[in-house]
Coordinates of C-alpha atoms in Angstrom, one line a residue:
X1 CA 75.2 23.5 -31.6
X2 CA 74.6 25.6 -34.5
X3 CA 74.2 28.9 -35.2
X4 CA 70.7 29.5 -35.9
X5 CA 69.7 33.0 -37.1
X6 CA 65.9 33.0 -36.0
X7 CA 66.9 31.6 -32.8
X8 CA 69.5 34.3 -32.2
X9 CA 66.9 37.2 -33.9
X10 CA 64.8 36.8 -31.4
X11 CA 67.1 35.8 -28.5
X12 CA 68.5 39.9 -29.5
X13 CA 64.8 41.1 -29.3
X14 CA 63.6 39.6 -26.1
X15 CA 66.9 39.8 -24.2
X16 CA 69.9 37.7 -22.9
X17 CA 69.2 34.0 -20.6
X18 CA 70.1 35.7 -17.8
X19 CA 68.2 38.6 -17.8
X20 CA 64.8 36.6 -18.6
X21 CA 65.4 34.4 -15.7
X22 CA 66.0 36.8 -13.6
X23 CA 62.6 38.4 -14.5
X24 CA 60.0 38.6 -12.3
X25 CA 58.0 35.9 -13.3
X26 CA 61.2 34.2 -15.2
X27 CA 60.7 33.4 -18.3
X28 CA 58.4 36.0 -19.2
X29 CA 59.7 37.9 -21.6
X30 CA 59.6 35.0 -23.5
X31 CA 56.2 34.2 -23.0
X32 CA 55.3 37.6 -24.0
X33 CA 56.9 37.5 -27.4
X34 CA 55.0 34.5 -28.4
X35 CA 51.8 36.3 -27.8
X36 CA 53.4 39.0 -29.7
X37 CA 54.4 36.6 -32.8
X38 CA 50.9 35.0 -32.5
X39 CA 48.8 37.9 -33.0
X40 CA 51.6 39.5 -35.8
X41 CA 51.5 36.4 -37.6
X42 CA 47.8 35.8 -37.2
X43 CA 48.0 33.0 -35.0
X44 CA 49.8 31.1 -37.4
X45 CA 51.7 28.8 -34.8
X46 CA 54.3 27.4 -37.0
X47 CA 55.5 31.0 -37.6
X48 CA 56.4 31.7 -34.0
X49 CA 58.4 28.6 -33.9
X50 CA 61.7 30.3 -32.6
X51 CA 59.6 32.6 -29.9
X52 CA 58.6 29.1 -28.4
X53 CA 62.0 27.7 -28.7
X54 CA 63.5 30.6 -26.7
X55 CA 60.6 30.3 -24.1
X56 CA 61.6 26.6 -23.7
X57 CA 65.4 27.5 -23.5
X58 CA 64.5 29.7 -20.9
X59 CA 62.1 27.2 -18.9
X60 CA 64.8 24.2 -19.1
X61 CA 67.6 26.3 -17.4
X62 CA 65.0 28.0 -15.0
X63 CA 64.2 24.1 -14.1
X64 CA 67.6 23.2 -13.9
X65 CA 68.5 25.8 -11.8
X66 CA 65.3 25.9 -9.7
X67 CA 64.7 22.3 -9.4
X68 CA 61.7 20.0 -11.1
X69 CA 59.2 21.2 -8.1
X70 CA 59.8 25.5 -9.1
X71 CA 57.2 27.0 -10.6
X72 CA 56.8 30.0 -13.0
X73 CA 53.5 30.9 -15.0
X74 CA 55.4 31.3 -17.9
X75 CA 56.6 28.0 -18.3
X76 CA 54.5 24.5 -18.8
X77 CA 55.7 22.2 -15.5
X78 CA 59.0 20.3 -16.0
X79 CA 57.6 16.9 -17.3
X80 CA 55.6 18.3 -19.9
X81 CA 58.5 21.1 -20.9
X82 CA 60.6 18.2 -21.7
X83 CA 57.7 16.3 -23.3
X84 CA 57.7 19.1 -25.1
X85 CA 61.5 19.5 -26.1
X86 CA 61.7 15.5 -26.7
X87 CA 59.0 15.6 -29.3
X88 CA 60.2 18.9 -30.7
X89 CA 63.5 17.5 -31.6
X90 CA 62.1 14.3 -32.9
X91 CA 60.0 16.2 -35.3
X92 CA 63.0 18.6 -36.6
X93 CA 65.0 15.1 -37.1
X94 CA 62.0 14.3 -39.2
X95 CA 62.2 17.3 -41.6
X96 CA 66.1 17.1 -42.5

């Protein structure tokens, strides 16, 4: 894996794994810092890409250690996470 700064800039701002899965919802500081990119960044998706990266970082090892039937309002339910992830990493192959 490598190092990617925006990915560690806002894993420093919203906290360590651990910590936002043991949150109460997990996940949600996460969740909360998209919002917070979104409305910063005029809702301007494609600027908050590493907020939502994070979040999804977060939801996968919530699901992984929770098992596929957990659920957390801060995180989309398991199928459509990974969905999500699958078509996510297809699209950055696409762009290098």
């Amino acid at each position: 894996m490598s190092f990617r700064p925006d990915l560690f800039a806002s894993q420093m701002i919203m906290g360590n794994l651990q910590q936002d899965l043991s949150h109460d919802p997990p996940c949600h500081p996460r969740a909360c810092a998209i919002q917070d990119c979104l409305t910063k960044n005029g809702y301007q998706e494609e600027k908050c890409q590493a907020q939502v990266d994070a979040l999804y970082e977060c939801c996968n090892a919530f699901y992984q250690q929770q098992g596929d039937k957990a659920t957390t309002m801060s995180c989309p339910k398991a199928s459509l996470l990974r969905l999500k992830m699958k078509q996510r990493a297809e699209a950055a192959e696409k762009h290098k």
